[in-house]
């Protein structure tokens, strides 16, 4: 990343499955270990939209909107709980190219739409990246209960209160980015997911158990430059 970035993450669904740690370990690069909660690794699909994405210090009015869909898991390195991204699908061609070049993130161009009606979020994504495996996601999600602070719930804290993410660069090196934001406010949630081929596109079988859902209206984020892990 050439410069630190500021942005907002809005209208997020965290769709989370338990996975055997050995299964997850087989998909991770050297240097990262699966992080576990109650003996399980976790795999998450997260649809949302970025808003006001811009270099740190610029006014929000100069930022761009970037709907996004990512597949991620939870890892540790040197005792630091972190996120590892398997894929990130996003709407903007320029933003996808920049993220690949400067953040070393596995972004793919996709056609994405996100809309809200009666408290429900409708999200559709279809990957259009040349040469990439097809991946599609379509569903509606909504909060179902009262808001709570993620640090007050052990599983929610495990899944969302993470302030570093790792990626594997094209040259095979491991890189990380630190992120700063307030603690998450979450809601219990439900979803009607009609299509999800994101897991299979990344070599995962769909877990047998039903996913655990959380919703967040979002928060503002500052992301550091990408750095090589030593």
PDB file of C-alpha atoms in Angstrom:
ATOM      1  CA  UNK A   1       0.000   0.000   0.000  1.00  0.00           C
ATOM      2  CA  UNK A   2       1.497   3.349  -0.976  1.00  0.00           C
ATOM      3  CA  UNK A   3      -0.411   5.351   1.652  1.00  0.00           C
ATOM      4  CA  UNK A   4      -2.503   4.473   4.695  1.00  0.00           C
ATOM      5  CA  UNK A   5      -6.208   4.448   3.841  1.00  0.00           C
ATOM      6  CA  UNK A   6      -9.351   5.678   5.545  1.00  0.00           C
ATOM      7  CA  UNK A   7     -12.774   4.203   4.776  1.00  0.00           C
ATOM      8  CA  UNK A   8     -16.092   3.150   6.238  1.00  0.00           C
ATOM      9  CA  UNK A   9     -17.431  -0.407   6.324  1.00  0.00           C
ATOM     10  CA  UNK A  10     -21.228  -0.485   6.131  1.00  0.00           C
ATOM     11  CA  UNK A  11     -24.107  -2.996   6.171  1.00  0.00           C
ATOM     12  CA  UNK A  12     -22.024  -6.067   6.963  1.00  0.00           C
ATOM     13  CA  UNK A  13     -23.142  -9.649   7.317  1.00  0.00           C
ATOM     14  CA  UNK A  14     -20.745 -12.050   9.033  1.00  0.00           C
ATOM     15  CA  UNK A  15     -21.713 -15.556   7.877  1.00  0.00           C
ATOM     16  CA  UNK A  16     -19.589 -17.945   9.927  1.00  0.00           C
ATOM     17  CA  UNK A  17     -19.023 -21.727   9.780  1.00  0.00           C
ATOM     18  CA  UNK A  18     -17.127 -24.057  12.080  1.00  0.00           C
ATOM     19  CA  UNK A  19     -14.298 -25.877  10.272  1.00  0.00           C
ATOM     20  CA  UNK A  20     -11.836 -28.518  11.444  1.00  0.00           C
ATOM     21  CA  UNK A  21      -8.483 -26.838  12.189  1.00  0.00           C
ATOM     22  CA  UNK A  22      -6.669 -29.431  10.064  1.00  0.00           C
ATOM     23  CA  UNK A  23      -8.812 -28.516   7.057  1.00  0.00           C
ATOM     24  CA  UNK A  24      -8.044 -24.839   7.502  1.00  0.00           C
ATOM     25  CA  UNK A  25      -4.347 -25.441   8.074  1.00  0.00           C
ATOM     26  CA  UNK A  26      -4.111 -27.131   4.659  1.00  0.00           C
ATOM     27  CA  UNK A  27      -5.314 -23.893   2.999  1.00  0.00           C
ATOM     28  CA  UNK A  28      -2.967 -21.489   4.797  1.00  0.00           C
ATOM     29  CA  UNK A  29       0.499 -20.324   3.765  1.00  0.00           C
ATOM     30  CA  UNK A  30       3.536 -21.170   5.854  1.00  0.00           C
ATOM     31  CA  UNK A  31       3.921 -18.876   8.825  1.00  0.00           C
ATOM     32  CA  UNK A  32       0.233 -18.733   9.756  1.00  0.00           C
ATOM     33  CA  UNK A  33      -1.662 -21.046  12.092  1.00  0.00           C
ATOM     34  CA  UNK A  34      -5.444 -21.459  12.348  1.00  0.00           C
ATOM     35  CA  UNK A  35      -6.914 -19.614  15.307  1.00  0.00           C
ATOM     36  CA  UNK A  36      -9.600 -21.607  17.116  1.00  0.00           C
ATOM     37  CA  UNK A  37     -12.620 -21.003  19.317  1.00  0.00           C
ATOM     38  CA  UNK A  38     -14.104 -23.926  21.256  1.00  0.00           C
ATOM     39  CA  UNK A  39     -11.761 -26.233  19.337  1.00  0.00           C
ATOM     40  CA  UNK A  40     -12.891 -25.120  15.865  1.00  0.00           C
ATOM     41  CA  UNK A  41     -11.394 -22.966  13.150  1.00  0.00           C
ATOM     42  CA  UNK A  42     -13.894 -20.684  11.454  1.00  0.00           C
ATOM     43  CA  UNK A  43     -14.568 -19.708   7.840  1.00  0.00           C
ATOM     44  CA  UNK A  44     -16.540 -16.546   7.102  1.00  0.00           C
ATOM     45  CA  UNK A  45     -18.220 -14.926   4.118  1.00  0.00           C
ATOM     46  CA  UNK A  46     -18.671 -11.179   4.563  1.00  0.00           C
ATOM     47  CA  UNK A  47     -20.759  -9.089   2.139  1.00  0.00           C
ATOM     48  CA  UNK A  48     -20.751  -5.318   2.733  1.00  0.00           C
ATOM     49  CA  UNK A  49     -19.914  -1.998   1.140  1.00  0.00           C
ATOM     50  CA  UNK A  50     -16.906   0.250   1.635  1.00  0.00           C
ATOM     51  CA  UNK A  51     -17.690   3.965   1.660  1.00  0.00           C
ATOM     52  CA  UNK A  52     -15.437   6.998   1.286  1.00  0.00           C
ATOM     53  CA  UNK A  53     -12.293   4.967   0.543  1.00  0.00           C
ATOM     54  CA  UNK A  54      -9.421   7.443   0.230  1.00  0.00           C
ATOM     55  CA  UNK A  55      -5.809   8.072   1.294  1.00  0.00           C
ATOM     56  CA  UNK A  56      -5.593   9.004   4.958  1.00  0.00           C
ATOM     57  CA  UNK A  57      -6.009  12.712   5.534  1.00  0.00           C
ATOM     58  CA  UNK A  58      -8.203  13.455   2.527  1.00  0.00           C
ATOM     59  CA  UNK A  59     -11.822  14.519   3.126  1.00  0.00           C
ATOM     60  CA  UNK A  60     -14.464  11.812   2.951  1.00  0.00           C
ATOM     61  CA  UNK A  61     -16.127  13.644   0.067  1.00  0.00           C
ATOM     62  CA  UNK A  62     -13.187  12.633  -2.167  1.00  0.00           C
ATOM     63  CA  UNK A  63     -13.502   8.941  -1.352  1.00  0.00           C
ATOM     64  CA  UNK A  64     -15.058   6.218  -3.501  1.00  0.00           C
ATOM     65  CA  UNK A  65     -17.724   3.614  -2.751  1.00  0.00           C
ATOM     66  CA  UNK A  66     -16.653   0.011  -3.174  1.00  0.00           C
ATOM     67  CA  UNK A  67     -19.141  -2.849  -2.605  1.00  0.00           C
ATOM     68  CA  UNK A  68     -17.254  -5.977  -1.580  1.00  0.00           C
ATOM     69  CA  UNK A  69     -17.565  -9.666  -0.766  1.00  0.00           C
ATOM     70  CA  UNK A  70     -14.793 -11.545   0.996  1.00  0.00           C
ATOM     71  CA  UNK A  71     -13.961 -15.036   2.194  1.00  0.00           C
ATOM     72  CA  UNK A  72     -11.744 -15.098   5.256  1.00  0.00           C
ATOM     73  CA  UNK A  73     -10.540 -17.116   8.210  1.00  0.00           C
ATOM     74  CA  UNK A  74      -8.874 -16.433  11.539  1.00  0.00           C
ATOM     75  CA  UNK A  75      -5.183 -16.984  12.147  1.00  0.00           C
ATOM     76  CA  UNK A  76      -2.373 -16.288  14.552  1.00  0.00           C
ATOM     77  CA  UNK A  77       1.263 -15.373  14.041  1.00  0.00           C
ATOM     78  CA  UNK A  78       3.577 -14.490  16.914  1.00  0.00           C
ATOM     79  CA  UNK A  79       0.565 -14.602  19.212  1.00  0.00           C
ATOM     80  CA  UNK A  80      -1.355 -11.881  17.355  1.00  0.00           C
ATOM     81  CA  UNK A  81      -4.960 -12.809  16.431  1.00  0.00           C
ATOM     82  CA  UNK A  82      -5.481 -11.825  12.802  1.00  0.00           C
ATOM     83  CA  UNK A  83      -7.541 -12.348   9.647  1.00  0.00           C
ATOM     84  CA  UNK A  84      -6.417 -14.129   6.491  1.00  0.00           C
ATOM     85  CA  UNK A  85      -8.230 -13.408   3.218  1.00  0.00           C
ATOM     86  CA  UNK A  86      -8.717 -16.141   0.636  1.00  0.00           C
ATOM     87  CA  UNK A  87     -10.490 -13.850  -1.835  1.00  0.00           C
ATOM     88  CA  UNK A  88     -12.059 -10.410  -2.065  1.00  0.00           C
ATOM     89  CA  UNK A  89     -14.538  -9.574  -4.824  1.00  0.00           C
ATOM     90  CA  UNK A  90     -15.205  -5.894  -5.473  1.00  0.00           C
ATOM     91  CA  UNK A  91     -17.057  -3.699  -7.919  1.00  0.00           C
ATOM     92  CA  UNK A  92     -14.456  -1.135  -9.026  1.00  0.00           C
ATOM     93  CA  UNK A  93     -11.925  -2.095 -11.706  1.00  0.00           C
ATOM     94  CA  UNK A  94      -9.428   0.629 -10.726  1.00  0.00           C
ATOM     95  CA  UNK A  95      -9.746  -0.192  -7.039  1.00  0.00           C
ATOM     96  CA  UNK A  96      -9.238  -3.912  -7.692  1.00  0.00           C
ATOM     97  CA  UNK A  97      -6.075  -3.250  -9.719  1.00  0.00           C
ATOM     98  CA  UNK A  98      -4.715  -0.862  -7.065  1.00  0.00           C
ATOM     99  CA  UNK A  99      -5.445  -3.311  -4.222  1.00  0.00           C
ATOM    100  CA  UNK A 100      -3.659  -6.104  -6.074  1.00  0.00           C
ATOM    101  CA  UNK A 101      -0.618  -3.938  -6.835  1.00  0.00           C
ATOM    102  CA  UNK A 102      -0.197  -2.038  -3.583  1.00  0.00           C
ATOM    103  CA  UNK A 103      -1.949  -4.081  -0.887  1.00  0.00           C
ATOM    104  CA  UNK A 104      -1.052  -7.505  -2.334  1.00  0.00           C
ATOM    105  CA  UNK A 105      -4.643  -8.574  -1.701  1.00  0.00           C
ATOM    106  CA  UNK A 106      -6.385 -11.287  -3.777  1.00  0.00           C
ATOM    107  CA  UNK A 107      -9.035  -8.952  -5.169  1.00  0.00           C
ATOM    108  CA  UNK A 108     -11.233  -9.955  -8.107  1.00  0.00           C
ATOM    109  CA  UNK A 109     -13.419  -7.739 -10.218  1.00  0.00           C
ATOM    110  CA  UNK A 110     -17.120  -8.487  -9.773  1.00  0.00           C
ATOM    111  CA  UNK A 111     -20.465  -6.930 -10.576  1.00  0.00           C
ATOM    112  CA  UNK A 112     -22.057  -6.182  -7.212  1.00  0.00           C
ATOM    113  CA  UNK A 113     -25.299  -4.565  -6.128  1.00  0.00           C
ATOM    114  CA  UNK A 114     -26.402  -3.725  -2.597  1.00  0.00           C
ATOM    115  CA  UNK A 115     -29.742  -2.221  -1.645  1.00  0.00           C
ATOM    116  CA  UNK A 116     -31.867  -1.910   1.481  1.00  0.00           C
ATOM    117  CA  UNK A 117     -35.619  -2.182   2.006  1.00  0.00           C
ATOM    118  CA  UNK A 118     -37.616  -2.414   5.262  1.00  0.00           C
ATOM    119  CA  UNK A 119     -34.491  -3.022   7.330  1.00  0.00           C
ATOM    120  CA  UNK A 120     -33.225  -5.798   5.068  1.00  0.00           C
ATOM    121  CA  UNK A 121     -30.110  -5.706   2.887  1.00  0.00           C
ATOM    122  CA  UNK A 122     -30.171  -7.303  -0.564  1.00  0.00           C
ATOM    123  CA  UNK A 123     -26.738  -8.258  -1.889  1.00  0.00           C
ATOM    124  CA  UNK A 124     -25.770  -9.736  -5.267  1.00  0.00           C
ATOM    125  CA  UNK A 125     -22.267 -10.456  -6.572  1.00  0.00           C
ATOM    126  CA  UNK A 126     -20.993 -12.213  -9.691  1.00  0.00           C
ATOM    127  CA  UNK A 127     -17.272 -12.438 -10.388  1.00  0.00           C
ATOM    128  CA  UNK A 128     -16.223 -11.118 -13.810  1.00  0.00           C
ATOM    129  CA  UNK A 129     -12.443 -11.203 -13.359  1.00  0.00           C
ATOM    130  CA  UNK A 130     -10.641 -12.526 -16.483  1.00  0.00           C
ATOM    131  CA  UNK A 131      -9.170 -15.970 -15.923  1.00  0.00           C
ATOM    132  CA  UNK A 132     -10.520 -16.353 -12.387  1.00  0.00           C
ATOM    133  CA  UNK A 133     -12.761 -19.124 -11.127  1.00  0.00           C
ATOM    134  CA  UNK A 134     -16.438 -18.135 -11.275  1.00  0.00           C
ATOM    135  CA  UNK A 135     -17.951 -17.134  -7.951  1.00  0.00           C
ATOM    136  CA  UNK A 136     -21.431 -15.865  -7.164  1.00  0.00           C
ATOM    137  CA  UNK A 137     -23.316 -14.820  -4.059  1.00  0.00           C
ATOM    138  CA  UNK A 138     -26.913 -13.691  -3.739  1.00  0.00           C
ATOM    139  CA  UNK A 139     -28.931 -13.212  -0.600  1.00  0.00           C
ATOM    140  CA  UNK A 140     -30.822 -11.002   1.800  1.00  0.00           C
ATOM    141  CA  UNK A 141     -29.847 -10.425   5.430  1.00  0.00           C
ATOM    142  CA  UNK A 142     -31.224  -8.509   8.395  1.00  0.00           C
ATOM    143  CA  UNK A 143     -30.768  -7.931  12.151  1.00  0.00           C
ATOM    144  CA  UNK A 144     -33.089  -9.934  14.412  1.00  0.00           C
ATOM    145  CA  UNK A 145     -32.441  -8.686  17.939  1.00  0.00           C
ATOM    146  CA  UNK A 146     -30.920  -6.024  20.130  1.00  0.00           C
ATOM    147  CA  UNK A 147     -27.455  -4.576  19.502  1.00  0.00           C
ATOM    148  CA  UNK A 148     -24.535  -5.661  21.663  1.00  0.00           C
ATOM    149  CA  UNK A 149     -20.849  -4.866  21.926  1.00  0.00           C
ATOM    150  CA  UNK A 150     -18.764  -7.624  20.341  1.00  0.00           C
ATOM    151  CA  UNK A 151     -16.206  -7.711  23.203  1.00  0.00           C
ATOM    152  CA  UNK A 152     -19.058  -8.744  25.525  1.00  0.00           C
ATOM    153  CA  UNK A 153     -19.628 -12.018  23.633  1.00  0.00           C
ATOM    154  CA  UNK A 154     -16.714 -14.514  23.404  1.00  0.00           C
ATOM    155  CA  UNK A 155     -17.551 -15.887  19.934  1.00  0.00           C
ATOM    156  CA  UNK A 156     -18.381 -12.490  18.459  1.00  0.00           C
ATOM    157  CA  UNK A 157     -15.180 -11.046  19.884  1.00  0.00           C
ATOM    158  CA  UNK A 158     -13.197 -13.905  18.346  1.00  0.00           C
ATOM    159  CA  UNK A 159     -14.773 -13.366  14.918  1.00  0.00           C
ATOM    160  CA  UNK A 160     -14.627  -9.592  14.548  1.00  0.00           C
ATOM    161  CA  UNK A 161     -12.285  -7.954  17.052  1.00  0.00           C
ATOM    162  CA  UNK A 162      -9.135  -8.340  14.962  1.00  0.00           C
ATOM    163  CA  UNK A 163      -6.787  -5.545  14.038  1.00  0.00           C
ATOM    164  CA  UNK A 164      -4.386  -7.147  11.574  1.00  0.00           C
ATOM    165  CA  UNK A 165      -4.856  -9.045   8.336  1.00  0.00           C
ATOM    166  CA  UNK A 166      -2.438 -11.173   6.346  1.00  0.00           C
ATOM    167  CA  UNK A 167      -2.151 -11.889   2.650  1.00  0.00           C
ATOM    168  CA  UNK A 168       0.191 -13.903   0.461  1.00  0.00           C
ATOM    169  CA  UNK A 169       1.814 -11.802  -2.266  1.00  0.00           C
ATOM    170  CA  UNK A 170       2.316 -13.150  -5.821  1.00  0.00           C
ATOM    171  CA  UNK A 171       6.001 -13.741  -5.033  1.00  0.00           C
ATOM    172  CA  UNK A 172       4.998 -16.034  -2.142  1.00  0.00           C
ATOM    173  CA  UNK A 173       5.940 -13.601   0.602  1.00  0.00           C
ATOM    174  CA  UNK A 174       3.660 -13.082   3.582  1.00  0.00           C
ATOM    175  CA  UNK A 175       2.433  -9.534   4.134  1.00  0.00           C
ATOM    176  CA  UNK A 176       0.274  -7.840   6.735  1.00  0.00           C
ATOM    177  CA  UNK A 177      -1.742  -4.680   7.264  1.00  0.00           C
ATOM    178  CA  UNK A 178      -2.834  -3.238  10.595  1.00  0.00           C
ATOM    179  CA  UNK A 179      -6.294  -1.712  10.928  1.00  0.00           C
ATOM    180  CA  UNK A 180      -7.671   0.631  13.551  1.00  0.00           C
ATOM    181  CA  UNK A 181     -11.316   1.112  14.511  1.00  0.00           C
ATOM    182  CA  UNK A 182     -13.681   1.245  17.480  1.00  0.00           C
ATOM    183  CA  UNK A 183     -15.058  -2.011  18.935  1.00  0.00           C
ATOM    184  CA  UNK A 184     -17.789  -3.538  16.806  1.00  0.00           C
ATOM    185  CA  UNK A 185     -21.480  -3.147  17.565  1.00  0.00           C
ATOM    186  CA  UNK A 186     -23.266  -6.268  16.330  1.00  0.00           C
ATOM    187  CA  UNK A 187     -26.795  -7.628  16.098  1.00  0.00           C
ATOM    188  CA  UNK A 188     -27.915 -11.241  15.989  1.00  0.00           C
ATOM    189  CA  UNK A 189     -29.011 -11.765  12.410  1.00  0.00           C
ATOM    190  CA  UNK A 190     -30.652 -14.050   9.912  1.00  0.00           C
ATOM    191  CA  UNK A 191     -30.170 -14.456   6.184  1.00  0.00           C
ATOM    192  CA  UNK A 192     -31.789 -15.999   3.137  1.00  0.00           C
ATOM    193  CA  UNK A 193     -28.792 -16.947   0.974  1.00  0.00           C
ATOM    194  CA  UNK A 194     -29.963 -18.225  -2.398  1.00  0.00           C
ATOM    195  CA  UNK A 195     -26.554 -18.622  -4.066  1.00  0.00           C
ATOM    196  CA  UNK A 196     -23.083 -19.030  -2.609  1.00  0.00           C
ATOM    197  CA  UNK A 197     -20.334 -20.559  -4.737  1.00  0.00           C
ATOM    198  CA  UNK A 198     -17.563 -18.597  -3.027  1.00  0.00           C
ATOM    199  CA  UNK A 199     -16.536 -21.521  -0.830  1.00  0.00           C
ATOM    200  CA  UNK A 200     -16.209 -24.005  -3.684  1.00  0.00           C
ATOM    201  CA  UNK A 201     -14.350 -21.426  -5.819  1.00  0.00           C
ATOM    202  CA  UNK A 202     -11.704 -21.376  -3.085  1.00  0.00           C
ATOM    203  CA  UNK A 203     -11.521 -25.157  -2.685  1.00  0.00           C
ATOM    204  CA  UNK A 204     -13.761 -25.558   0.381  1.00  0.00           C
ATOM    205  CA  UNK A 205     -16.653 -27.975   0.757  1.00  0.00           C
ATOM    206  CA  UNK A 206     -19.703 -26.348   2.305  1.00  0.00           C
ATOM    207  CA  UNK A 207     -19.811 -27.283   6.013  1.00  0.00           C
ATOM    208  CA  UNK A 208     -22.728 -29.452   7.128  1.00  0.00           C
ATOM    209  CA  UNK A 209     -23.702 -27.267  10.080  1.00  0.00           C
ATOM    210  CA  UNK A 210     -25.761 -24.106   9.674  1.00  0.00           C
ATOM    211  CA  UNK A 211     -23.785 -20.861   9.798  1.00  0.00           C
ATOM    212  CA  UNK A 212     -23.821 -18.387  12.661  1.00  0.00           C
ATOM    213  CA  UNK A 213     -24.928 -14.910  11.540  1.00  0.00           C
ATOM    214  CA  UNK A 214     -24.070 -11.461  12.861  1.00  0.00           C
ATOM    215  CA  UNK A 215     -24.999  -8.095  11.348  1.00  0.00           C
ATOM    216  CA  UNK A 216     -23.376  -4.707  11.821  1.00  0.00           C
ATOM    217  CA  UNK A 217     -24.404  -1.294  10.465  1.00  0.00           C
ATOM    218  CA  UNK A 218     -20.681  -0.598  10.276  1.00  0.00           C
ATOM    219  CA  UNK A 219     -17.842   1.565  11.522  1.00  0.00           C
ATOM    220  CA  UNK A 220     -14.975   3.712  10.256  1.00  0.00           C
ATOM    221  CA  UNK A 221     -11.527   2.247   9.674  1.00  0.00           C
ATOM    222  CA  UNK A 222      -7.917   3.322   9.135  1.00  0.00           C
ATOM    223  CA  UNK A 223      -5.634   0.776   7.406  1.00  0.00           C
ATOM    224  CA  UNK A 224      -1.845   0.998   7.497  1.00  0.00           C
ATOM    225  CA  UNK A 225       0.583   0.425   4.662  1.00  0.00           C
ATOM    226  CA  UNK A 226       1.146  -3.195   3.656  1.00  0.00           C
ATOM    227  CA  UNK A 227       4.315  -4.581   5.255  1.00  0.00           C
ATOM    228  CA  UNK A 228       6.364  -7.702   4.664  1.00  0.00           C
ATOM    229  CA  UNK A 229       6.212 -10.198   7.523  1.00  0.00           C
ATOM    230  CA  UNK A 230       9.728 -11.011   8.724  1.00  0.00           C
TER     231      UNK A 230
END
